[in-house]
């Protein structure tokens, strides 16, 4: 392919790191690329928690428009930011191998007492609700911005900790912080995954994107995103899903919280590798456990 592929991305450090990884993967296959930086609305308003925007795809709409107007050929996303129903005409064409999707707490003091009324920073409704369900005596404070600015805000404020995705910290090489792994917190669908979107009608790049696709990641995040879609989830609802392969089985963990953090339903189900419609089966199982009652609170 002699054409230079225009790779669209947000202009944050993490987004540019992700776009650079896609560039490297494409260049392994002798594909020439150019990174096009595009600022999103979600990057412009750093005061409002994401769930208060009231719309899905706050970080992806500008890139979708660039694709539809053919200003770029492909768009690179943190797949967790992409709505389960992308913009009409846009499709997630492939994903790279997933980083560890776990959430972590960045601490000011390693000897923190979780029995006291801590102040924890996050603007994720999912993290907020899971946290307050486990620690109802804690206070959640909103925090926005890129990773560096959030770490800076944590230092400057009288907060005890802030919740981050481990993948973002690792990708930017941030290791001089005190971390506590939140193994009990179920991550959001597709956390830690780089997704590449393109126009559904344009097949020109499909063959090369297929070469850099990670089939294992594609399947697992597909299960997670379908489950979130079945429950009408997004950044404004505390719904979590994580599929992983363990001993040749697919383990699918899900959680749904009420917005007041007082109700929570978690489920962990083991499926055979060749089993189909895993998201549907988990959805109907959870409905029997009472998720419908929680969803009605939304």
PDB file of C-alpha atoms in Angstrom:
ATOM      1  CA  UNK A   1       0.000   0.000   0.000  1.00  0.00           C
ATOM      2  CA  UNK A   2       1.638   3.245  -1.154  1.00  0.00           C
ATOM      3  CA  UNK A   3      -0.932   5.601   0.366  1.00  0.00           C
ATOM      4  CA  UNK A   4      -0.051   7.314   3.652  1.00  0.00           C
ATOM      5  CA  UNK A   5      -2.682   6.236   6.205  1.00  0.00           C
ATOM      6  CA  UNK A   6      -3.962   9.158   8.276  1.00  0.00           C
ATOM      7  CA  UNK A   7      -4.306   8.011  11.895  1.00  0.00           C
ATOM      8  CA  UNK A   8      -6.629  10.225  13.952  1.00  0.00           C
ATOM      9  CA  UNK A   9      -6.248  10.557  17.714  1.00  0.00           C
ATOM     10  CA  UNK A  10      -6.994  12.818  20.656  1.00  0.00           C
ATOM     11  CA  UNK A  11      -4.034  14.982  21.637  1.00  0.00           C
ATOM     12  CA  UNK A  12      -3.449  13.851  25.229  1.00  0.00           C
ATOM     13  CA  UNK A  13      -0.150  12.136  26.066  1.00  0.00           C
ATOM     14  CA  UNK A  14      -1.873   8.783  26.586  1.00  0.00           C
ATOM     15  CA  UNK A  15      -3.873   9.056  23.358  1.00  0.00           C
ATOM     16  CA  UNK A  16      -0.722   9.921  21.422  1.00  0.00           C
ATOM     17  CA  UNK A  17       1.085   6.959  23.009  1.00  0.00           C
ATOM     18  CA  UNK A  18      -1.744   4.704  21.829  1.00  0.00           C
ATOM     19  CA  UNK A  19      -1.688   6.163  18.322  1.00  0.00           C
ATOM     20  CA  UNK A  20       2.085   5.652  18.222  1.00  0.00           C
ATOM     21  CA  UNK A  21       1.581   1.961  19.066  1.00  0.00           C
ATOM     22  CA  UNK A  22      -0.857   1.618  16.166  1.00  0.00           C
ATOM     23  CA  UNK A  23       1.635   3.442  13.923  1.00  0.00           C
ATOM     24  CA  UNK A  24       4.384   1.000  14.965  1.00  0.00           C
ATOM     25  CA  UNK A  25       2.175  -2.015  14.288  1.00  0.00           C
ATOM     26  CA  UNK A  26       1.220  -0.719  10.834  1.00  0.00           C
ATOM     27  CA  UNK A  27       4.801   0.130   9.959  1.00  0.00           C
ATOM     28  CA  UNK A  28       5.819  -3.453  10.757  1.00  0.00           C
ATOM     29  CA  UNK A  29       3.745  -4.261   7.664  1.00  0.00           C
ATOM     30  CA  UNK A  30       5.411  -1.536   5.551  1.00  0.00           C
ATOM     31  CA  UNK A  31       2.436   0.834   5.880  1.00  0.00           C
ATOM     32  CA  UNK A  32       3.278   4.551   5.888  1.00  0.00           C
ATOM     33  CA  UNK A  33       1.295   6.556   8.448  1.00  0.00           C
ATOM     34  CA  UNK A  34       0.695  10.108   9.596  1.00  0.00           C
ATOM     35  CA  UNK A  35      -0.733  10.935  13.034  1.00  0.00           C
ATOM     36  CA  UNK A  36      -3.456  13.612  12.999  1.00  0.00           C
ATOM     37  CA  UNK A  37      -4.182  15.201  16.404  1.00  0.00           C
ATOM     38  CA  UNK A  38      -7.797  16.178  17.132  1.00  0.00           C
ATOM     39  CA  UNK A  39      -9.125  17.761  20.346  1.00  0.00           C
ATOM     40  CA  UNK A  40     -12.396  16.359  21.732  1.00  0.00           C
ATOM     41  CA  UNK A  41     -15.110  18.070  23.765  1.00  0.00           C
ATOM     42  CA  UNK A  42     -14.316  15.755  26.670  1.00  0.00           C
ATOM     43  CA  UNK A  43     -10.776  17.170  26.745  1.00  0.00           C
ATOM     44  CA  UNK A  44     -11.977  20.784  26.693  1.00  0.00           C
ATOM     45  CA  UNK A  45     -14.325  20.725  29.712  1.00  0.00           C
ATOM     46  CA  UNK A  46     -12.291  19.369  32.631  1.00  0.00           C
ATOM     47  CA  UNK A  47     -14.580  20.513  35.450  1.00  0.00           C
ATOM     48  CA  UNK A  48     -17.702  18.428  34.899  1.00  0.00           C
ATOM     49  CA  UNK A  49     -17.716  14.686  35.778  1.00  0.00           C
ATOM     50  CA  UNK A  50     -18.073  12.601  32.612  1.00  0.00           C
ATOM     51  CA  UNK A  51     -21.446  11.152  33.601  1.00  0.00           C
ATOM     52  CA  UNK A  52     -22.900  14.667  33.854  1.00  0.00           C
ATOM     53  CA  UNK A  53     -22.429  15.331  30.134  1.00  0.00           C
ATOM     54  CA  UNK A  54     -25.536  13.213  29.539  1.00  0.00           C
ATOM     55  CA  UNK A  55     -24.298  11.910  26.178  1.00  0.00           C
ATOM     56  CA  UNK A  56     -22.287   8.909  25.093  1.00  0.00           C
ATOM     57  CA  UNK A  57     -19.067   9.116  23.128  1.00  0.00           C
ATOM     58  CA  UNK A  58     -17.913  12.427  24.606  1.00  0.00           C
ATOM     59  CA  UNK A  59     -14.308  11.549  23.667  1.00  0.00           C
ATOM     60  CA  UNK A  60     -15.104   9.958  20.289  1.00  0.00           C
ATOM     61  CA  UNK A  61     -17.572  12.235  18.471  1.00  0.00           C
ATOM     62  CA  UNK A  62     -14.932  14.574  17.041  1.00  0.00           C
ATOM     63  CA  UNK A  63     -12.927  11.645  15.689  1.00  0.00           C
ATOM     64  CA  UNK A  64     -16.130  10.111  14.277  1.00  0.00           C
ATOM     65  CA  UNK A  65     -16.791  13.371  12.400  1.00  0.00           C
ATOM     66  CA  UNK A  66     -13.242  13.386  11.065  1.00  0.00           C
ATOM     67  CA  UNK A  67     -13.726   9.834   9.776  1.00  0.00           C
ATOM     68  CA  UNK A  68     -17.101  10.587   8.201  1.00  0.00           C
ATOM     69  CA  UNK A  69     -15.675  13.698   6.524  1.00  0.00           C
ATOM     70  CA  UNK A  70     -12.667  11.631   5.367  1.00  0.00           C
ATOM     71  CA  UNK A  71     -10.129  13.890   7.082  1.00  0.00           C
ATOM     72  CA  UNK A  72      -8.615  10.740   8.587  1.00  0.00           C
ATOM     73  CA  UNK A  73      -8.557   7.099   7.467  1.00  0.00           C
ATOM     74  CA  UNK A  74      -8.698   5.408  10.880  1.00  0.00           C
ATOM     75  CA  UNK A  75      -9.250   6.596  14.442  1.00  0.00           C
ATOM     76  CA  UNK A  76      -7.453   5.281  17.527  1.00  0.00           C
ATOM     77  CA  UNK A  77      -9.436   5.106  20.768  1.00  0.00           C
ATOM     78  CA  UNK A  78      -9.301   3.858  24.309  1.00  0.00           C
ATOM     79  CA  UNK A  79     -12.029   1.346  23.531  1.00  0.00           C
ATOM     80  CA  UNK A  80     -13.680   1.915  26.906  1.00  0.00           C
ATOM     81  CA  UNK A  81     -14.606   5.419  25.679  1.00  0.00           C
ATOM     82  CA  UNK A  82     -16.373   4.165  22.543  1.00  0.00           C
ATOM     83  CA  UNK A  83     -20.183   3.744  22.815  1.00  0.00           C
ATOM     84  CA  UNK A  84     -21.427   0.192  22.331  1.00  0.00           C
ATOM     85  CA  UNK A  85     -23.368   1.588  19.370  1.00  0.00           C
ATOM     86  CA  UNK A  86     -20.795   3.640  17.428  1.00  0.00           C
ATOM     87  CA  UNK A  87     -21.826   6.496  15.142  1.00  0.00           C
ATOM     88  CA  UNK A  88     -23.705   5.386  12.035  1.00  0.00           C
ATOM     89  CA  UNK A  89     -21.230   4.320   9.385  1.00  0.00           C
ATOM     90  CA  UNK A  90     -18.356   3.860  11.851  1.00  0.00           C
ATOM     91  CA  UNK A  91     -17.104   0.451  12.977  1.00  0.00           C
ATOM     92  CA  UNK A  92     -14.427  -0.862  15.354  1.00  0.00           C
ATOM     93  CA  UNK A  93     -12.269  -2.708  12.856  1.00  0.00           C
ATOM     94  CA  UNK A  94      -9.634  -4.191  15.160  1.00  0.00           C
ATOM     95  CA  UNK A  95      -8.007  -4.055  18.597  1.00  0.00           C
ATOM     96  CA  UNK A  96      -4.471  -4.457  19.883  1.00  0.00           C
ATOM     97  CA  UNK A  97      -3.544  -6.893  22.637  1.00  0.00           C
ATOM     98  CA  UNK A  98      -5.068  -5.751  25.916  1.00  0.00           C
ATOM     99  CA  UNK A  99      -3.117  -4.377  28.869  1.00  0.00           C
ATOM    100  CA  UNK A 100      -4.085  -5.425  32.416  1.00  0.00           C
ATOM    101  CA  UNK A 101      -7.540  -3.758  32.872  1.00  0.00           C
ATOM    102  CA  UNK A 102      -7.406  -3.505  36.666  1.00  0.00           C
ATOM    103  CA  UNK A 103      -8.214  -0.288  38.555  1.00  0.00           C
ATOM    104  CA  UNK A 104      -5.673   0.965  41.103  1.00  0.00           C
ATOM    105  CA  UNK A 105      -5.738   3.459  43.940  1.00  0.00           C
ATOM    106  CA  UNK A 106      -2.887   5.975  43.934  1.00  0.00           C
ATOM    107  CA  UNK A 107      -2.205   6.778  47.604  1.00  0.00           C
ATOM    108  CA  UNK A 108      -0.632   9.688  49.413  1.00  0.00           C
ATOM    109  CA  UNK A 109       0.151   7.505  52.419  1.00  0.00           C
ATOM    110  CA  UNK A 110       0.858   3.776  52.261  1.00  0.00           C
ATOM    111  CA  UNK A 111      -0.394   3.372  55.858  1.00  0.00           C
ATOM    112  CA  UNK A 112      -3.894   4.537  54.994  1.00  0.00           C
ATOM    113  CA  UNK A 113      -6.747   3.508  57.320  1.00  0.00           C
ATOM    114  CA  UNK A 114      -9.720   2.425  55.244  1.00  0.00           C
ATOM    115  CA  UNK A 115     -11.968   2.395  58.323  1.00  0.00           C
ATOM    116  CA  UNK A 116     -11.743   6.178  58.578  1.00  0.00           C
ATOM    117  CA  UNK A 117     -13.734   8.637  56.458  1.00  0.00           C
ATOM    118  CA  UNK A 118     -11.351   8.926  53.537  1.00  0.00           C
ATOM    119  CA  UNK A 119     -11.579  11.323  50.593  1.00  0.00           C
ATOM    120  CA  UNK A 120     -11.138   9.455  47.313  1.00  0.00           C
ATOM    121  CA  UNK A 121     -11.016  11.201  43.927  1.00  0.00           C
ATOM    122  CA  UNK A 122     -12.706   9.885  40.781  1.00  0.00           C
ATOM    123  CA  UNK A 123     -15.121  11.179  38.179  1.00  0.00           C
ATOM    124  CA  UNK A 124     -16.188   7.707  37.038  1.00  0.00           C
ATOM    125  CA  UNK A 125     -19.728   6.851  38.153  1.00  0.00           C
ATOM    126  CA  UNK A 126     -18.787   3.151  37.971  1.00  0.00           C
ATOM    127  CA  UNK A 127     -15.814   3.572  40.315  1.00  0.00           C
ATOM    128  CA  UNK A 128     -17.736   5.917  42.598  1.00  0.00           C
ATOM    129  CA  UNK A 129     -20.660   3.520  43.096  1.00  0.00           C
ATOM    130  CA  UNK A 130     -18.543   0.390  43.584  1.00  0.00           C
ATOM    131  CA  UNK A 131     -16.345   2.281  46.046  1.00  0.00           C
ATOM    132  CA  UNK A 132     -19.181   3.717  48.127  1.00  0.00           C
ATOM    133  CA  UNK A 133     -20.956   0.366  48.221  1.00  0.00           C
ATOM    134  CA  UNK A 134     -17.822  -1.124  49.805  1.00  0.00           C
ATOM    135  CA  UNK A 135     -16.885   1.972  51.856  1.00  0.00           C
ATOM    136  CA  UNK A 136     -20.119   3.914  52.557  1.00  0.00           C
ATOM    137  CA  UNK A 137     -18.391   6.151  55.141  1.00  0.00           C
ATOM    138  CA  UNK A 138     -15.937   7.539  52.560  1.00  0.00           C
ATOM    139  CA  UNK A 139     -16.335  10.708  50.490  1.00  0.00           C
ATOM    140  CA  UNK A 140     -15.906  10.771  46.708  1.00  0.00           C
ATOM    141  CA  UNK A 141     -14.630  13.984  45.135  1.00  0.00           C
ATOM    142  CA  UNK A 142     -14.617  14.684  41.370  1.00  0.00           C
ATOM    143  CA  UNK A 143     -11.354  14.868  39.446  1.00  0.00           C
ATOM    144  CA  UNK A 144     -10.820  15.424  35.696  1.00  0.00           C
ATOM    145  CA  UNK A 145      -7.898  15.909  33.349  1.00  0.00           C
ATOM    146  CA  UNK A 146      -5.114  13.832  31.868  1.00  0.00           C
ATOM    147  CA  UNK A 147      -3.105  11.460  34.058  1.00  0.00           C
ATOM    148  CA  UNK A 148      -0.360  13.957  34.920  1.00  0.00           C
ATOM    149  CA  UNK A 149      -2.834  16.688  35.877  1.00  0.00           C
ATOM    150  CA  UNK A 150      -4.861  14.290  38.036  1.00  0.00           C
ATOM    151  CA  UNK A 151      -1.720  13.152  39.860  1.00  0.00           C
ATOM    152  CA  UNK A 152      -0.830  16.818  40.398  1.00  0.00           C
ATOM    153  CA  UNK A 153      -4.304  17.574  41.761  1.00  0.00           C
ATOM    154  CA  UNK A 154      -3.987  14.632  44.156  1.00  0.00           C
ATOM    155  CA  UNK A 155      -0.757  16.093  45.560  1.00  0.00           C
ATOM    156  CA  UNK A 156      -2.211  19.585  45.977  1.00  0.00           C
ATOM    157  CA  UNK A 157      -5.521  18.642  47.608  1.00  0.00           C
ATOM    158  CA  UNK A 158      -6.385  17.101  50.966  1.00  0.00           C
ATOM    159  CA  UNK A 159      -7.454  13.843  49.361  1.00  0.00           C
ATOM    160  CA  UNK A 160      -6.293  10.422  50.510  1.00  0.00           C
ATOM    161  CA  UNK A 161      -6.161   8.812  47.096  1.00  0.00           C
ATOM    162  CA  UNK A 162      -7.392   8.789  43.505  1.00  0.00           C
ATOM    163  CA  UNK A 163      -8.530   5.903  41.316  1.00  0.00           C
ATOM    164  CA  UNK A 164      -6.788   5.280  37.980  1.00  0.00           C
ATOM    165  CA  UNK A 165      -6.702   2.587  35.319  1.00  0.00           C
ATOM    166  CA  UNK A 166      -3.430   0.699  35.744  1.00  0.00           C
ATOM    167  CA  UNK A 167      -3.027   0.533  31.952  1.00  0.00           C
ATOM    168  CA  UNK A 168      -2.712   4.297  31.575  1.00  0.00           C
ATOM    169  CA  UNK A 169      -0.095   4.604  34.319  1.00  0.00           C
ATOM    170  CA  UNK A 170       1.956   1.752  32.882  1.00  0.00           C
ATOM    171  CA  UNK A 171       1.806   3.017  29.308  1.00  0.00           C
ATOM    172  CA  UNK A 172       3.122   6.419  30.357  1.00  0.00           C
ATOM    173  CA  UNK A 173       5.844   4.859  32.510  1.00  0.00           C
ATOM    174  CA  UNK A 174       4.504   6.364  35.743  1.00  0.00           C
ATOM    175  CA  UNK A 175       5.911   4.124  38.475  1.00  0.00           C
ATOM    176  CA  UNK A 176       7.009   6.481  41.253  1.00  0.00           C
ATOM    177  CA  UNK A 177       3.614   6.432  42.950  1.00  0.00           C
ATOM    178  CA  UNK A 178       2.147   4.389  45.793  1.00  0.00           C
ATOM    179  CA  UNK A 179      -0.343   1.941  44.279  1.00  0.00           C
ATOM    180  CA  UNK A 180      -2.947  -0.368  45.747  1.00  0.00           C
ATOM    181  CA  UNK A 181      -4.510  -2.841  43.317  1.00  0.00           C
ATOM    182  CA  UNK A 182      -8.301  -2.872  43.503  1.00  0.00           C
ATOM    183  CA  UNK A 183      -8.806  -6.545  42.685  1.00  0.00           C
ATOM    184  CA  UNK A 184     -12.366  -6.411  44.039  1.00  0.00           C
ATOM    185  CA  UNK A 185     -13.424  -3.603  41.669  1.00  0.00           C
ATOM    186  CA  UNK A 186     -14.749  -4.901  38.353  1.00  0.00           C
ATOM    187  CA  UNK A 187     -13.393  -2.730  35.513  1.00  0.00           C
ATOM    188  CA  UNK A 188     -15.458  -1.134  32.791  1.00  0.00           C
ATOM    189  CA  UNK A 189     -15.941  -2.942  29.507  1.00  0.00           C
ATOM    190  CA  UNK A 190     -12.823  -2.879  27.302  1.00  0.00           C
ATOM    191  CA  UNK A 191     -10.628  -1.052  29.831  1.00  0.00           C
ATOM    192  CA  UNK A 192      -6.966  -1.340  28.838  1.00  0.00           C
ATOM    193  CA  UNK A 193      -7.800  -1.909  25.153  1.00  0.00           C
ATOM    194  CA  UNK A 194      -6.731   0.158  22.149  1.00  0.00           C
ATOM    195  CA  UNK A 195      -9.437   0.093  19.479  1.00  0.00           C
ATOM    196  CA  UNK A 196      -9.096   1.177  15.849  1.00  0.00           C
ATOM    197  CA  UNK A 197     -12.204   2.499  14.102  1.00  0.00           C
ATOM    198  CA  UNK A 198     -12.855   3.073  10.419  1.00  0.00           C
ATOM    199  CA  UNK A 199     -15.711   3.676   8.029  1.00  0.00           C
ATOM    200  CA  UNK A 200     -17.856   0.576   7.657  1.00  0.00           C
ATOM    201  CA  UNK A 201     -18.212   1.167   3.906  1.00  0.00           C
ATOM    202  CA  UNK A 202     -14.475   1.600   3.277  1.00  0.00           C
ATOM    203  CA  UNK A 203     -12.734  -1.780   2.920  1.00  0.00           C
ATOM    204  CA  UNK A 204      -9.384  -0.424   1.691  1.00  0.00           C
ATOM    205  CA  UNK A 205      -7.635  -0.881   5.044  1.00  0.00           C
ATOM    206  CA  UNK A 206      -9.482  -3.949   6.339  1.00  0.00           C
ATOM    207  CA  UNK A 207      -6.857  -6.488   5.280  1.00  0.00           C
ATOM    208  CA  UNK A 208      -3.998  -4.691   7.000  1.00  0.00           C
ATOM    209  CA  UNK A 209      -6.066  -3.986  10.130  1.00  0.00           C
ATOM    210  CA  UNK A 210      -6.894  -7.680  10.296  1.00  0.00           C
ATOM    211  CA  UNK A 211      -3.162  -8.411  10.440  1.00  0.00           C
ATOM    212  CA  UNK A 212      -2.624  -6.265  13.550  1.00  0.00           C
ATOM    213  CA  UNK A 213      -5.845  -7.395  15.254  1.00  0.00           C
ATOM    214  CA  UNK A 214      -5.633  -9.482  18.465  1.00  0.00           C
ATOM    215  CA  UNK A 215      -8.421 -12.104  18.073  1.00  0.00           C
ATOM    216  CA  UNK A 216      -8.389 -13.056  21.767  1.00  0.00           C
ATOM    217  CA  UNK A 217      -8.819  -9.458  22.938  1.00  0.00           C
ATOM    218  CA  UNK A 218     -11.393  -8.784  20.200  1.00  0.00           C
ATOM    219  CA  UNK A 219     -13.577 -11.636  21.406  1.00  0.00           C
ATOM    220  CA  UNK A 220     -13.330 -10.869  25.124  1.00  0.00           C
ATOM    221  CA  UNK A 221     -14.011  -7.146  24.847  1.00  0.00           C
ATOM    222  CA  UNK A 222     -16.815  -7.951  22.417  1.00  0.00           C
ATOM    223  CA  UNK A 223     -18.521  -9.993  25.150  1.00  0.00           C
ATOM    224  CA  UNK A 224     -18.092  -7.144  27.643  1.00  0.00           C
ATOM    225  CA  UNK A 225     -19.369  -4.456  25.295  1.00  0.00           C
ATOM    226  CA  UNK A 226     -22.390  -6.516  24.287  1.00  0.00           C
ATOM    227  CA  UNK A 227     -23.328  -7.026  27.953  1.00  0.00           C
ATOM    228  CA  UNK A 228     -23.050  -3.283  28.627  1.00  0.00           C
ATOM    229  CA  UNK A 229     -25.164  -2.606  25.542  1.00  0.00           C
ATOM    230  CA  UNK A 230     -27.874  -5.034  26.657  1.00  0.00           C
ATOM    231  CA  UNK A 231     -28.229  -3.124  29.915  1.00  0.00           C
ATOM    232  CA  UNK A 232     -28.128   0.264  28.198  1.00  0.00           C
ATOM    233  CA  UNK A 233     -24.822   1.113  29.836  1.00  0.00           C
ATOM    234  CA  UNK A 234     -22.365   3.914  29.200  1.00  0.00           C
ATOM    235  CA  UNK A 235     -20.294   6.423  31.160  1.00  0.00           C
ATOM    236  CA  UNK A 236     -23.461   7.624  32.955  1.00  0.00           C
ATOM    237  CA  UNK A 237     -24.365   4.226  34.457  1.00  0.00           C
ATOM    238  CA  UNK A 238     -22.418   2.116  36.991  1.00  0.00           C
ATOM    239  CA  UNK A 239     -22.311  -1.116  34.976  1.00  0.00           C
ATOM    240  CA  UNK A 240     -19.094  -3.159  34.801  1.00  0.00           C
ATOM    241  CA  UNK A 241     -17.986  -6.201  32.815  1.00  0.00           C
ATOM    242  CA  UNK A 242     -14.728  -8.134  32.512  1.00  0.00           C
ATOM    243  CA  UNK A 243     -14.146 -11.316  30.500  1.00  0.00           C
ATOM    244  CA  UNK A 244     -10.900 -13.257  30.765  1.00  0.00           C
ATOM    245  CA  UNK A 245      -9.524 -16.652  29.814  1.00  0.00           C
ATOM    246  CA  UNK A 246      -8.375 -18.896  32.640  1.00  0.00           C
ATOM    247  CA  UNK A 247      -7.472 -22.588  32.249  1.00  0.00           C
ATOM    248  CA  UNK A 248      -9.142 -22.773  28.838  1.00  0.00           C
ATOM    249  CA  UNK A 249     -12.393 -21.307  30.199  1.00  0.00           C
ATOM    250  CA  UNK A 250     -13.931 -17.858  29.800  1.00  0.00           C
ATOM    251  CA  UNK A 251     -14.599 -16.270  33.188  1.00  0.00           C
ATOM    252  CA  UNK A 252     -17.121 -13.445  32.891  1.00  0.00           C
ATOM    253  CA  UNK A 253     -17.448 -11.064  35.856  1.00  0.00           C
ATOM    254  CA  UNK A 254     -20.172  -8.411  35.946  1.00  0.00           C
ATOM    255  CA  UNK A 255     -21.446  -5.795  38.367  1.00  0.00           C
ATOM    256  CA  UNK A 256     -24.387  -3.409  38.397  1.00  0.00           C
ATOM    257  CA  UNK A 257     -24.822  -0.755  41.110  1.00  0.00           C
ATOM    258  CA  UNK A 258     -27.646   1.622  41.868  1.00  0.00           C
ATOM    259  CA  UNK A 259     -26.829   5.305  41.473  1.00  0.00           C
ATOM    260  CA  UNK A 260     -27.118   5.836  45.224  1.00  0.00           C
ATOM    261  CA  UNK A 261     -24.506   3.066  45.766  1.00  0.00           C
ATOM    262  CA  UNK A 262     -26.801   1.216  48.178  1.00  0.00           C
ATOM    263  CA  UNK A 263     -27.528  -1.769  45.931  1.00  0.00           C
ATOM    264  CA  UNK A 264     -25.037  -3.878  44.033  1.00  0.00           C
ATOM    265  CA  UNK A 265     -25.315  -7.117  42.067  1.00  0.00           C
ATOM    266  CA  UNK A 266     -22.136  -8.999  41.119  1.00  0.00           C
ATOM    267  CA  UNK A 267     -21.863 -12.245  39.185  1.00  0.00           C
ATOM    268  CA  UNK A 268     -19.036 -14.499  38.065  1.00  0.00           C
ATOM    269  CA  UNK A 269     -19.813 -17.259  35.560  1.00  0.00           C
ATOM    270  CA  UNK A 270     -17.542 -19.793  33.845  1.00  0.00           C
ATOM    271  CA  UNK A 271     -18.141 -20.632  30.179  1.00  0.00           C
ATOM    272  CA  UNK A 272     -16.569 -23.063  27.723  1.00  0.00           C
ATOM    273  CA  UNK A 273     -14.284 -21.467  25.143  1.00  0.00           C
ATOM    274  CA  UNK A 274     -16.579 -22.383  22.242  1.00  0.00           C
ATOM    275  CA  UNK A 275     -19.738 -21.155  23.981  1.00  0.00           C
ATOM    276  CA  UNK A 276     -21.721 -18.512  22.121  1.00  0.00           C
ATOM    277  CA  UNK A 277     -23.949 -15.614  23.312  1.00  0.00           C
ATOM    278  CA  UNK A 278     -22.121 -15.344  26.635  1.00  0.00           C
ATOM    279  CA  UNK A 279     -23.255 -11.742  27.164  1.00  0.00           C
ATOM    280  CA  UNK A 280     -26.896 -12.701  26.599  1.00  0.00           C
ATOM    281  CA  UNK A 281     -26.685 -15.638  28.996  1.00  0.00           C
ATOM    282  CA  UNK A 282     -25.092 -13.492  31.697  1.00  0.00           C
ATOM    283  CA  UNK A 283     -27.656 -10.735  31.136  1.00  0.00           C
ATOM    284  CA  UNK A 284     -30.640 -13.028  31.654  1.00  0.00           C
ATOM    285  CA  UNK A 285     -29.004 -14.703  34.649  1.00  0.00           C
ATOM    286  CA  UNK A 286     -28.405 -11.319  36.262  1.00  0.00           C
ATOM    287  CA  UNK A 287     -31.979 -10.247  35.577  1.00  0.00           C
ATOM    288  CA  UNK A 288     -33.122 -13.165  37.741  1.00  0.00           C
ATOM    289  CA  UNK A 289     -30.853 -11.855  40.504  1.00  0.00           C
ATOM    290  CA  UNK A 290     -32.626  -8.496  40.503  1.00  0.00           C
ATOM    291  CA  UNK A 291     -30.718  -6.292  38.091  1.00  0.00           C
ATOM    292  CA  UNK A 292     -34.009  -5.124  36.550  1.00  0.00           C
ATOM    293  CA  UNK A 293     -34.944  -3.592  39.894  1.00  0.00           C
ATOM    294  CA  UNK A 294     -31.643  -1.719  39.992  1.00  0.00           C
ATOM    295  CA  UNK A 295     -31.912  -0.585  36.377  1.00  0.00           C
ATOM    296  CA  UNK A 296     -35.327   0.915  37.195  1.00  0.00           C
ATOM    297  CA  UNK A 297     -33.527   3.287  39.587  1.00  0.00           C
ATOM    298  CA  UNK A 298     -31.791   4.906  36.626  1.00  0.00           C
TER     299      UNK A 298
END
